[in-house]
PDB file of C-alpha atoms in Angstrom:
ATOM      1  CA  GLY A   4      64.545 -92.102-115.095  1.00  0.00           C
ATOM      2  CA  GLU A   5      62.556 -89.078-114.216  1.00  0.00           C
ATOM      3  CA  GLN A   6      59.142 -88.684-115.971  1.00  0.00           C
ATOM      4  CA  VAL A   7      57.429 -85.294-116.300  1.00  0.00           C
ATOM      5  CA  GLU A   8      53.939 -84.682-117.361  1.00  0.00           C
ATOM      6  CA  GLN A   9      52.681 -81.235-118.110  1.00  0.00           C
ATOM      7  CA  ARG A  10      49.087 -80.059-118.546  1.00  0.00           C
ATOM      8  CA  PRO A  11      47.213 -78.643-120.129  1.00  0.00           C
ATOM      9  CA  PRO A  12      48.705 -78.691-123.534  1.00  0.00           C
ATOM     10  CA  HIS A  13      46.633 -75.647-124.546  1.00  0.00           C
ATOM     11  CA  LEU A  14      45.171 -72.931-122.403  1.00  0.00           C
ATOM     12  CA  SER A  15      43.116 -69.935-123.414  1.00  0.00           C
ATOM     13  CA  VAL A  16      42.260 -67.172-120.946  1.00  0.00           C
ATOM     14  CA  ARG A  17      41.065 -63.561-121.140  1.00  0.00           C
ATOM     15  CA  GLU A  18      43.222 -60.753-120.105  1.00  0.00           C
ATOM     16  CA  GLY A  19      43.130 -60.243-116.425  1.00  0.00           C
ATOM     17  CA  ASP A  20      42.317 -63.864-115.700  1.00  0.00           C
ATOM     18  CA  SER A  21      44.742 -66.252-114.009  1.00  0.00           C
ATOM     19  CA  ALA A  22      46.377 -69.104-115.808  1.00  0.00           C
ATOM     20  CA  ILE A  23      47.708 -72.199-114.078  1.00  0.00           C
ATOM     21  CA  ILE A  24      50.017 -74.759-115.640  1.00  0.00           C
ATOM     22  CA  ILE A  25      50.931 -77.903-113.741  1.00  0.00           C
ATOM     23  CA  CYS A  26      53.696 -80.396-113.978  1.00  0.00           C
ATOM     24  CA  THR A  27      53.924 -83.653-112.174  1.00  0.00           C
ATOM     25  CA  TYR A  28      57.177 -85.564-111.783  1.00  0.00           C
ATOM     26  CA  THR A  29      58.056 -89.095-110.585  1.00  0.00           C
ATOM     27  CA  ASP A  30      61.303 -88.919-108.629  1.00  0.00           C
ATOM     28  CA  SER A  31      60.858 -87.721-105.082  1.00  0.00           C
ATOM     29  CA  ALA A  32      64.583 -86.860-104.922  1.00  0.00           C
ATOM     30  CA  THR A  33      64.285 -84.223-107.584  1.00  0.00           C
ATOM     31  CA  ALA A  34      65.996 -81.129-106.294  1.00  0.00           C
ATOM     32  CA  TYR A  35      65.649 -78.304-108.855  1.00  0.00           C
ATOM     33  CA  PHE A  36      62.735 -77.021-110.684  1.00  0.00           C
ATOM     34  CA  SER A  37      62.411 -74.275-113.406  1.00  0.00           C
ATOM     35  CA  TRP A  38      59.757 -72.684-115.614  1.00  0.00           C
ATOM     36  CA  TYR A  39      60.641 -71.401-119.067  1.00  0.00           C
ATOM     37  CA  LYS A  40      58.759 -69.261-121.535  1.00  0.00           C
ATOM     38  CA  GLN A  41      59.137 -69.615-125.259  1.00  0.00           C
ATOM     39  CA  GLU A  42      57.821 -66.853-127.472  1.00  0.00           C
ATOM     40  CA  ALA A  43      57.246 -67.356-131.165  1.00  0.00           C
ATOM     41  CA  GLY A  44      60.467 -67.674-133.068  1.00  0.00           C
ATOM     42  CA  ALA A  45      62.701 -67.355-130.021  1.00  0.00           C
ATOM     43  CA  GLY A  46      64.571 -69.567-127.681  1.00  0.00           C
ATOM     44  CA  LEU A  47      63.538 -70.449-124.118  1.00  0.00           C
ATOM     45  CA  GLN A  48      63.687 -67.816-121.487  1.00  0.00           C
ATOM     46  CA  LEU A  49      64.115 -68.772-117.859  1.00  0.00           C
ATOM     47  CA  LEU A  50      61.271 -67.354-115.740  1.00  0.00           C
ATOM     48  CA  MET A  51      61.915 -68.703-112.364  1.00  0.00           C
ATOM     49  CA  SER A  52      63.720 -71.567-110.592  1.00  0.00           C
ATOM     50  CA  VAL A  53      63.168 -73.070-107.160  1.00  0.00           C
ATOM     51  CA  LEU A  54      65.047 -75.519-105.012  1.00  0.00           C
ATOM     52  CA  SER A  55      63.244 -78.433-103.432  1.00  0.00           C
ATOM     53  CA  ASN A  56      63.301 -76.666 -99.983  1.00  0.00           C
ATOM     54  CA  VAL A  57      61.077 -73.880-101.324  1.00  0.00           C
ATOM     55  CA  ASP A  58      57.303 -74.392-101.369  1.00  0.00           C
ATOM     56  CA  ARG A  59      56.296 -71.019-102.908  1.00  0.00           C
ATOM     57  CA  LYS A  60      58.028 -68.340-104.846  1.00  0.00           C
ATOM     58  CA  GLU A  61      56.548 -65.180-106.299  1.00  0.00           C
ATOM     59  CA  GLU A  62      58.049 -62.783-108.848  1.00  0.00           C
ATOM     60  CA  GLN A  63      56.541 -60.172-111.067  1.00  0.00           C
ATOM     61  CA  GLY A  64      53.035 -61.621-111.335  1.00  0.00           C
ATOM     62  CA  LEU A  65      54.232 -65.207-111.417  1.00  0.00           C
ATOM     63  CA  THR A  66      53.773 -67.723-108.578  1.00  0.00           C
ATOM     64  CA  VAL A  67      55.553 -71.069-108.497  1.00  0.00           C
ATOM     65  CA  LEU A  68      54.267 -73.634-106.006  1.00  0.00           C
ATOM     66  CA  LEU A  69      55.957 -76.874-105.173  1.00  0.00           C
ATOM     67  CA  ASN A  70      54.055 -79.738-103.524  1.00  0.00           C
ATOM     68  CA  LYS A  71      56.714 -82.307-102.818  1.00  0.00           C
ATOM     69  CA  LYS A  72      54.206 -84.689-101.264  1.00  0.00           C
ATOM     70  CA  ASP A  73      52.241 -84.848-104.533  1.00  0.00           C
ATOM     71  CA  LYS A  74      55.321 -84.302-106.682  1.00  0.00           C
ATOM     72  CA  ARG A  75      53.564 -81.434-108.400  1.00  0.00           C
ATOM     73  CA  LEU A  76      54.904 -78.145-109.655  1.00  0.00           C
ATOM     74  CA  SER A  77      52.686 -75.321-110.796  1.00  0.00           C
ATOM     75  CA  LEU A  78      53.053 -71.926-112.446  1.00  0.00           C
ATOM     76  CA  ASN A  79      50.369 -69.372-111.796  1.00  0.00           C
ATOM     77  CA  LEU A  80      50.181 -66.283-113.944  1.00  0.00           C
ATOM     78  CA  THR A  81      48.028 -63.867-112.074  1.00  0.00           C
ATOM     79  CA  ALA A  82      46.212 -61.230-114.113  1.00  0.00           C
ATOM     80  CA  ALA A  83      47.495 -62.572-117.523  1.00  0.00           C
ATOM     81  CA  HIS A  84      47.985 -60.113-120.398  1.00  0.00           C
ATOM     82  CA  PRO A  85      48.395 -60.682-124.129  1.00  0.00           C
ATOM     83  CA  GLY A  86      52.144 -60.359-123.773  1.00  0.00           C
ATOM     84  CA  ASP A  87      52.132 -63.567-121.752  1.00  0.00           C
ATOM     85  CA  SER A  88      50.896 -65.548-124.795  1.00  0.00           C
ATOM     86  CA  ALA A  89      53.696 -68.082-125.390  1.00  0.00           C
ATOM     87  CA  VAL A  90      54.583 -71.718-124.729  1.00  0.00           C
ATOM     88  CA  TYR A  91      55.614 -72.517-121.211  1.00  0.00           C
ATOM     89  CA  PHE A  92      57.824 -75.447-120.200  1.00  0.00           C
ATOM     90  CA  CYS A  93      58.575 -76.852-116.808  1.00  0.00           C
ATOM     91  CA  ALA A  94      61.958 -78.406-116.241  1.00  0.00           C
ATOM     92  CA  VAL A  95      63.106 -80.656-113.416  1.00  0.00           C
ATOM     93  CA  SER A  96      66.559 -81.954-112.715  1.00  0.00           C
ATOM     94  CA  GLU A  97      67.163 -85.617-112.706  1.00  0.00           C
ATOM     95  CA  PRO A  98      68.749 -86.392-109.317  1.00  0.00           C
ATOM     96  CA  SER A  99      70.292 -89.638-110.371  1.00  0.00           C
ATOM     97  CA  ASN A 100      72.314 -87.677-112.914  1.00  0.00           C
ATOM     98  CA  THR A 101      72.841 -84.061-112.107  1.00  0.00           C
ATOM     99  CA  ASP A 102      73.876 -83.347-115.569  1.00  0.00           C
ATOM    100  CA  LYS A 103      70.432 -83.736-116.941  1.00  0.00           C
ATOM    101  CA  VAL A 104      67.291 -81.816-116.925  1.00  0.00           C
ATOM    102  CA  VAL A 105      63.910 -83.210-118.068  1.00  0.00           C
ATOM    103  CA  PHE A 106      61.490 -80.862-119.658  1.00  0.00           C
ATOM    104  CA  GLY A 107      57.738 -81.107-119.791  1.00  0.00           C
ATOM    105  CA  THR A 108      55.957 -81.136-123.109  1.00  0.00           C
ATOM    106  CA  GLY A 109      54.893 -77.519-123.033  1.00  0.00           C
ATOM    107  CA  THR A 110      51.700 -75.557-122.537  1.00  0.00           C
ATOM    108  CA  ARG A 111      50.537 -73.068-125.300  1.00  0.00           C
ATOM    109  CA  LEU A 112      48.970 -70.156-123.508  1.00  0.00           C
ATOM    110  CA  GLN A 113      46.783 -67.751-125.395  1.00  0.00           C
ATOM    111  CA  VAL A 114      45.716 -64.608-123.642  1.00  0.00           C
ATOM    112  CA  SER A 115      42.970 -62.652-125.398  1.00  0.00           C
ATOM    113  CA  PRO A 116      42.183 -59.018-124.910  1.00  0.00           C
TER     114      PRO A 116
ATOM    115  CA  GLU B   6      73.587 -60.819-120.533  1.00  0.00           C
ATOM    116  CA  ALA B   7      74.223 -64.329-121.675  1.00  0.00           C
ATOM    117  CA  ALA B   8      74.422 -64.690-125.457  1.00  0.00           C
ATOM    118  CA  VAL B   9      73.988 -67.845-127.392  1.00  0.00           C
ATOM    119  CA  THR B  10      73.788 -67.705-131.183  1.00  0.00           C
ATOM    120  CA  GLN B  11      72.898 -70.387-133.656  1.00  0.00           C
ATOM    121  CA  SER B  12      73.394 -70.723-137.368  1.00  0.00           C
ATOM    122  CA  PRO B  13      71.725 -71.264-139.678  1.00  0.00           C
ATOM    123  CA  ARG B  14      68.366 -70.195-138.466  1.00  0.00           C
ATOM    124  CA  ASN B  15      66.641 -72.236-141.173  1.00  0.00           C
ATOM    125  CA  LYS B  16      67.941 -75.125-143.196  1.00  0.00           C
ATOM    126  CA  VAL B  17      66.412 -77.445-145.846  1.00  0.00           C
ATOM    127  CA  THR B  18      68.168 -80.584-146.949  1.00  0.00           C
ATOM    128  CA  VAL B  19      67.307 -83.806-148.604  1.00  0.00           C
ATOM    129  CA  THR B  20      67.292 -87.329-147.120  1.00  0.00           C
ATOM    130  CA  GLY B  21      70.851 -88.520-146.870  1.00  0.00           C
ATOM    131  CA  GLY B  22      72.278 -85.070-146.802  1.00  0.00           C
ATOM    132  CA  ASN B  23      74.914 -83.816-144.554  1.00  0.00           C
ATOM    133  CA  VAL B  24      74.053 -80.989-142.136  1.00  0.00           C
ATOM    134  CA  THR B  25      76.064 -79.085-139.603  1.00  0.00           C
ATOM    135  CA  LEU B  26      74.389 -76.785-137.043  1.00  0.00           C
ATOM    136  CA  SER B  27      76.482 -74.330-135.243  1.00  0.00           C
ATOM    137  CA  CYS B  28      76.259 -72.871-131.786  1.00  0.00           C
ATOM    138  CA  ARG B  29      78.365 -70.219-130.158  1.00  0.00           C
ATOM    139  CA  GLN B  30      78.180 -68.770-126.571  1.00  0.00           C
ATOM    140  CA  THR B  31      80.210 -65.805-125.490  1.00  0.00           C
ATOM    141  CA  ASN B  32      79.920 -66.328-121.726  1.00  0.00           C
ATOM    142  CA  SER B  33      82.683 -68.723-121.064  1.00  0.00           C
ATOM    143  CA  HIS B  34      80.112 -71.287-119.821  1.00  0.00           C
ATOM    144  CA  ASN B  35      81.415 -74.788-119.322  1.00  0.00           C
ATOM    145  CA  TYR B  36      78.287 -76.665-120.362  1.00  0.00           C
ATOM    146  CA  MET B  37      76.671 -76.594-123.756  1.00  0.00           C
ATOM    147  CA  TYR B  38      73.663 -78.616-124.889  1.00  0.00           C
ATOM    148  CA  TRP B  39      71.818 -79.495-128.047  1.00  0.00           C
ATOM    149  CA  TYR B  40      68.055 -80.140-127.895  1.00  0.00           C
ATOM    150  CA  ARG B  41      65.368 -80.953-130.338  1.00  0.00           C
ATOM    151  CA  GLN B  42      61.869 -79.690-129.873  1.00  0.00           C
ATOM    152  CA  ASP B  43      58.951 -81.491-131.371  1.00  0.00           C
ATOM    153  CA  THR B  44      55.330 -81.252-130.793  1.00  0.00           C
ATOM    154  CA  GLY B  45      54.187 -83.549-128.109  1.00  0.00           C
ATOM    155  CA  HIS B  46      57.683 -84.233-126.782  1.00  0.00           C
ATOM    156  CA  GLY B  47      58.830 -80.898-125.579  1.00  0.00           C
ATOM    157  CA  LEU B  48      62.568 -80.564-125.493  1.00  0.00           C
ATOM    158  CA  ARG B  49      64.746 -83.664-125.721  1.00  0.00           C
ATOM    159  CA  LEU B  50      68.460 -83.651-125.067  1.00  0.00           C
ATOM    160  CA  ILE B  51      70.575 -84.967-127.936  1.00  0.00           C
ATOM    161  CA  HIS B  52      74.159 -84.366-126.811  1.00  0.00           C
ATOM    162  CA  TYR B  53      75.948 -82.023-124.285  1.00  0.00           C
ATOM    163  CA  SER B  54      79.396 -81.120-123.297  1.00  0.00           C
ATOM    164  CA  TYR B  55      81.115 -79.835-120.293  1.00  0.00           C
ATOM    165  CA  GLY B  56      84.160 -78.404-122.041  1.00  0.00           C
ATOM    166  CA  ALA B  57      86.224 -78.264-125.126  1.00  0.00           C
ATOM    167  CA  GLY B  58      86.927 -81.722-126.470  1.00  0.00           C
ATOM    168  CA  ASN B  59      84.227 -83.300-124.258  1.00  0.00           C
ATOM    169  CA  LEU B  60      81.017 -84.936-125.466  1.00  0.00           C
ATOM    170  CA  GLN B  61      78.312 -86.576-123.474  1.00  0.00           C
ATOM    171  CA  ILE B  62      75.386 -88.555-124.927  1.00  0.00           C
ATOM    172  CA  GLY B  63      72.018 -87.268-124.291  1.00  0.00           C
ATOM    173  CA  ASP B  64      68.606 -88.953-124.404  1.00  0.00           C
ATOM    174  CA  VAL B  65      68.021 -89.107-128.173  1.00  0.00           C
ATOM    175  CA  PRO B  66      71.542 -89.283-129.738  1.00  0.00           C
ATOM    176  CA  ASP B  67      70.750 -91.701-132.584  1.00  0.00           C
ATOM    177  CA  GLY B  68      71.610 -90.128-135.920  1.00  0.00           C
ATOM    178  CA  TYR B  69      73.532 -87.273-134.410  1.00  0.00           C
ATOM    179  CA  LYS B  70      77.118 -86.576-133.744  1.00  0.00           C
ATOM    180  CA  ALA B  71      78.462 -83.522-131.979  1.00  0.00           C
ATOM    181  CA  THR B  72      81.656 -81.845-131.383  1.00  0.00           C
ATOM    182  CA  ARG B  73      82.941 -79.189-128.973  1.00  0.00           C
ATOM    183  CA  THR B  74      85.865 -77.502-130.679  1.00  0.00           C
ATOM    184  CA  THR B  75      86.408 -74.714-128.243  1.00  0.00           C
ATOM    185  CA  GLN B  76      84.790 -73.375-125.054  1.00  0.00           C
ATOM    186  CA  GLU B  77      82.563 -71.218-127.245  1.00  0.00           C
ATOM    187  CA  ASP B  78      81.621 -73.518-130.088  1.00  0.00           C
ATOM    188  CA  PHE B  79      79.466 -76.651-130.116  1.00  0.00           C
ATOM    189  CA  PHE B  80      78.415 -78.266-133.401  1.00  0.00           C
ATOM    190  CA  LEU B  81      75.642 -80.794-134.101  1.00  0.00           C
ATOM    191  CA  LEU B  82      76.259 -83.049-137.120  1.00  0.00           C
ATOM    192  CA  LEU B  83      73.750 -84.938-139.108  1.00  0.00           C
ATOM    193  CA  GLU B  84      75.729 -87.028-141.547  1.00  0.00           C
ATOM    194  CA  LEU B  85      72.839 -88.804-143.178  1.00  0.00           C
ATOM    195  CA  ALA B  86      69.775 -86.721-142.521  1.00  0.00           C
ATOM    196  CA  SER B  87      66.483 -88.411-142.428  1.00  0.00           C
ATOM    197  CA  PRO B  88      62.899 -86.942-142.463  1.00  0.00           C
ATOM    198  CA  SER B  89      62.588 -87.940-138.792  1.00  0.00           C
ATOM    199  CA  GLN B  90      65.175 -85.390-137.954  1.00  0.00           C
ATOM    200  CA  THR B  91      62.933 -82.538-139.205  1.00  0.00           C
ATOM    201  CA  SER B  92      62.648 -80.457-136.048  1.00  0.00           C
ATOM    202  CA  LEU B  93      63.497 -77.336-134.254  1.00  0.00           C
ATOM    203  CA  TYR B  94      66.978 -77.470-132.689  1.00  0.00           C
ATOM    204  CA  PHE B  95      68.000 -75.470-129.761  1.00  0.00           C
ATOM    205  CA  CYS B  96      71.508 -74.897-128.328  1.00  0.00           C
ATOM    206  CA  ALA B  97      71.952 -73.855-124.764  1.00  0.00           C
ATOM    207  CA  SER B  98      74.668 -73.150-122.318  1.00  0.00           C
ATOM    208  CA  SER B  99      75.163 -72.973-118.602  1.00  0.00           C
ATOM    209  CA  ASP B 100      77.856 -72.118-116.169  1.00  0.00           C
ATOM    210  CA  ALA B 101      77.794 -75.302-114.171  1.00  0.00           C
ATOM    211  CA  TRP B 102      75.444 -78.225-113.926  1.00  0.00           C
ATOM    212  CA  MET B 103      72.251 -78.291-115.970  1.00  0.00           C
ATOM    213  CA  GLN B 104      70.399 -77.168-112.904  1.00  0.00           C
ATOM    214  CA  ASP B 105      72.126 -73.867-113.260  1.00  0.00           C
ATOM    215  CA  THR B 106      70.338 -71.271-115.479  1.00  0.00           C
ATOM    216  CA  GLN B 107      70.399 -72.360-118.984  1.00  0.00           C
ATOM    217  CA  TYR B 108      70.615 -69.792-121.752  1.00  0.00           C
ATOM    218  CA  PHE B 109      69.071 -70.719-124.981  1.00  0.00           C
ATOM    219  CA  GLY B 110      69.825 -69.831-128.546  1.00  0.00           C
ATOM    220  CA  PRO B 111      67.092 -68.703-130.957  1.00  0.00           C
ATOM    221  CA  GLY B 112      66.770 -72.130-132.539  1.00  0.00           C
ATOM    222  CA  THR B 113      67.438 -73.645-135.949  1.00  0.00           C
ATOM    223  CA  ARG B 114      64.523 -75.007-137.949  1.00  0.00           C
ATOM    224  CA  LEU B 115      65.580 -78.061-140.012  1.00  0.00           C
ATOM    225  CA  LEU B 116      63.478 -79.563-142.693  1.00  0.00           C
ATOM    226  CA  VAL B 117      64.681 -82.838-144.295  1.00  0.00           C
ATOM    227  CA  LEU B 118      62.812 -83.629-147.436  1.00  0.00           C
TER     228      LEU B 118
END
């Protein structure tokens, strides 16, 4: 089945810096990719989703890049601010079973003033 | 706005205890899911359902039962709780496949002593 690796597990940046989180996956037929944000004591909030025919998507200071050749998905927070401090998860669909999504192990982002 | 609620928010039980976690969604979504979240593992799917009376086995089902009594309600049952089931449990719902936007509940923290 699909295997997803997410890195780094912890990331500390200063306010205004960019933060990049990367996920790699194993199944080249994966069709759907998402990033979630989890704030302390809360559930997961969907940030952005892309289909496999999209290489780049930008929304509200977030950029998602999809490199299908390398099977790599990244989330770039440009000009991070303290409110971005949270745990971020990538999620990819499992094409052999469209009922399932495989999550990355999470990245704890700390943005200091 | 999608709404998924969970109860209780926190639960402490002893080994061998009987625990029921409740989830309700008010969006008439077809799919509902139970995940557990543990450090180093990210989110792992326990069970899911695509409608009232339906149950599908997830990736880590051992020691868990689930029941979807109505379109809105999905319950996770631990009939003989073990310390290894100490975790943070999330319920989620989506309209169609898992690739569709998943809306997460706030989580239930379970401690098994």
